[in-house]
Amino acid sequence: MNRFWKNPLFIVLCAGAIMGVALGARHVQGLFLLPMTSERGWSRQDFALAIAVQNLVWGLAMPFTGMLADKLGSARVLMTGCVLYALGIYLMANATTSTGLILTAGVLVGVALSATTFGVVYGALSRIVAPARRGWALGLAGAVGGLGQFLMVPLTQGLIVAFGWVMALVLIAALLGLMVPLAGSVSEPQAALGAGQQQSMGSAIREALSHRGFWLLNLGFLACGFQLAFIAGHLPAYLIDKGLNGRSAVIALSIIALANIPGTYAWGLLGSKYRRKHLLAYIYLFRSLVMTVFVSLPLTESRAYVFSFLMGFVWLGTVPLTNGLMSQVFGVRYLTTLFGFVFVGHQIGSFFGMWLGGLVFDATRSYDLLWFGAIGLGVVAAAFHFPINDRQLARLQRA
């Protein structure tokens, strides 16, 4: 009898749970913007810069955590990442200066995110699950991760109301610590880590960097990061500035996370049936259309919720599609490392989406310029994806 912890479904659920708590802890950081800046006497730009640094460090660290996962196995990297994440959130709660906030919420949490989210989780699942079921595994893990994000929003708001924002962060840190045992189950077979040893990691990186589609994916992912970081980080404050209350802002974030659950699962499945590059282009165009309508109409509570649902449905659908496209072209042996390089583009966009949101608001008292920028980047990203050559490399075809 197979042990249940070796069952692919159990492994996918554990991986999704880790990713859900990790992404959920990041998704709710916008809820801490107003109480933290008010109590500590910081500007919105101070808070935004720390979270922007987090996004940038997350991206820059991804290639290196990817290399470790490809070399040593994903379980070790995931377990270490959960410990670092818990420590970073705990120290964030105790930061008393803007510099301290940058070092904890920015640098430490950024490194932890690189070890507990998309790259490591999807890379491991791509090696654990058979190719025919890869779309299912990535989609289900993303859906479970989305459920975690959704649950973290009301949980965090309830903790803030009941215990204050400091204790809320401490309890989130404790929850992240509970993910360490689950991480041990996300372990690839040694045969999967040893597959393809005829190619070195350096050769695989050079091969990817010489592929035009690799760079187009990187540039397109930049737009994704800009859009998501800006909306997740600044939407609560934007809605409150426009006259809605804090309850509406919490509901809006919750709807994004809730809609992301079926959305990510659906996009993962669609990636097994249709060309992933086309699906990615359509997602970016759809986002731009939704944002254009949202900022063009007078803001009401119901319109904010419709916007959140539509954006949520395509929120993280780009990730399993991008990861699947890379495994399709480059194979799975060094997938975590290569996805880490592509994710750098995503997180450069996240840095600017978060930081410029605070900078532009402090200068103009408005987020309008950021909305226009996010819309334009979506159109450009769609244009980048159509010409990607998504054929499997000749080396893999021969193998």
CSV table of C-alpha atoms in Angstrom, one decimal, residues 216 218-230 280-281 283-289 291-292 345-346 348-354 356 369-385:
chain,number,residue,atom,x,y,z
A,216,LEU,CA,9.8,38.0,-24.2
A,218,ASN,CA,10.5,38.0,-18.9
A,219,LEU,CA,9.3,41.3,-20.3
A,220,GLY,CA,5.7,40.3,-20.3
A,221,PHE,CA,5.9,39.1,-16.7
A,222,LEU,CA,7.1,42.6,-15.7
A,223,ALA,CA,3.7,43.9,-16.6
A,224,CYS,CA,2.1,41.2,-14.5
A,225,GLY,CA,4.2,42.1,-11.4
A,226,PHE,CA,3.5,45.8,-11.8
A,227,GLN,CA,-0.3,45.3,-12.0
A,228,LEU,CA,-0.6,42.8,-9.1
A,229,ALA,CA,1.7,44.7,-6.7
A,230,PHE,CA,0.0,48.0,-7.3
A,280,LEU,CA,-1.2,34.7,-21.6
A,281,ALA,CA,-1.8,37.4,-24.1
A,283,ILE,CA,-5.1,37.5,-19.9
A,284,TYR,CA,-3.1,40.7,-20.2
A,285,LEU,CA,-5.6,42.3,-22.6
A,286,PHE,CA,-8.5,41.3,-20.4
A,287,ARG,CA,-6.8,43.0,-17.4
A,288,SER,CA,-6.2,46.2,-19.3
A,289,LEU,CA,-9.9,46.3,-20.4
A,291,MET,CA,-9.0,48.4,-15.4
A,292,THR,CA,-9.9,50.9,-18.1
A,345,GLY,CA,11.2,40.5,-14.6
A,346,HIS,CA,7.9,40.0,-12.7
A,348,ILE,CA,11.1,44.3,-11.1
A,349,GLY,CA,7.6,45.2,-12.2
A,350,SER,CA,6.3,44.6,-8.7
A,351,PHE,CA,8.9,46.9,-7.2
A,352,PHE,CA,7.9,49.8,-9.4
A,353,GLY,CA,4.1,49.0,-9.1
A,354,MET,CA,4.3,49.2,-5.3
A,356,LEU,CA,5.6,54.3,-7.6
A,369,LEU,CA,-1.1,57.9,-13.3
A,370,LEU,CA,-0.5,54.4,-11.9
A,371,TRP,CA,-3.8,53.1,-13.3
A,372,PHE,CA,-2.9,54.4,-16.7
A,373,GLY,CA,0.5,52.8,-16.5
A,374,ALA,CA,-0.9,49.4,-15.5
A,375,ILE,CA,-3.3,49.5,-18.4
A,376,GLY,CA,-0.6,50.4,-21.0
A,377,LEU,CA,1.8,47.7,-19.7
A,378,GLY,CA,-1.0,45.1,-20.1
A,379,VAL,CA,-1.3,45.9,-23.8
A,380,VAL,CA,2.4,45.8,-24.3
A,381,ALA,CA,2.7,42.4,-22.5
A,382,ALA,CA,0.1,40.9,-24.7
A,383,ALA,CA,2.0,42.0,-27.8
A,384,PHE,CA,5.2,40.4,-26.4
A,385,HIS,CA,3.6,37.0,-26.1
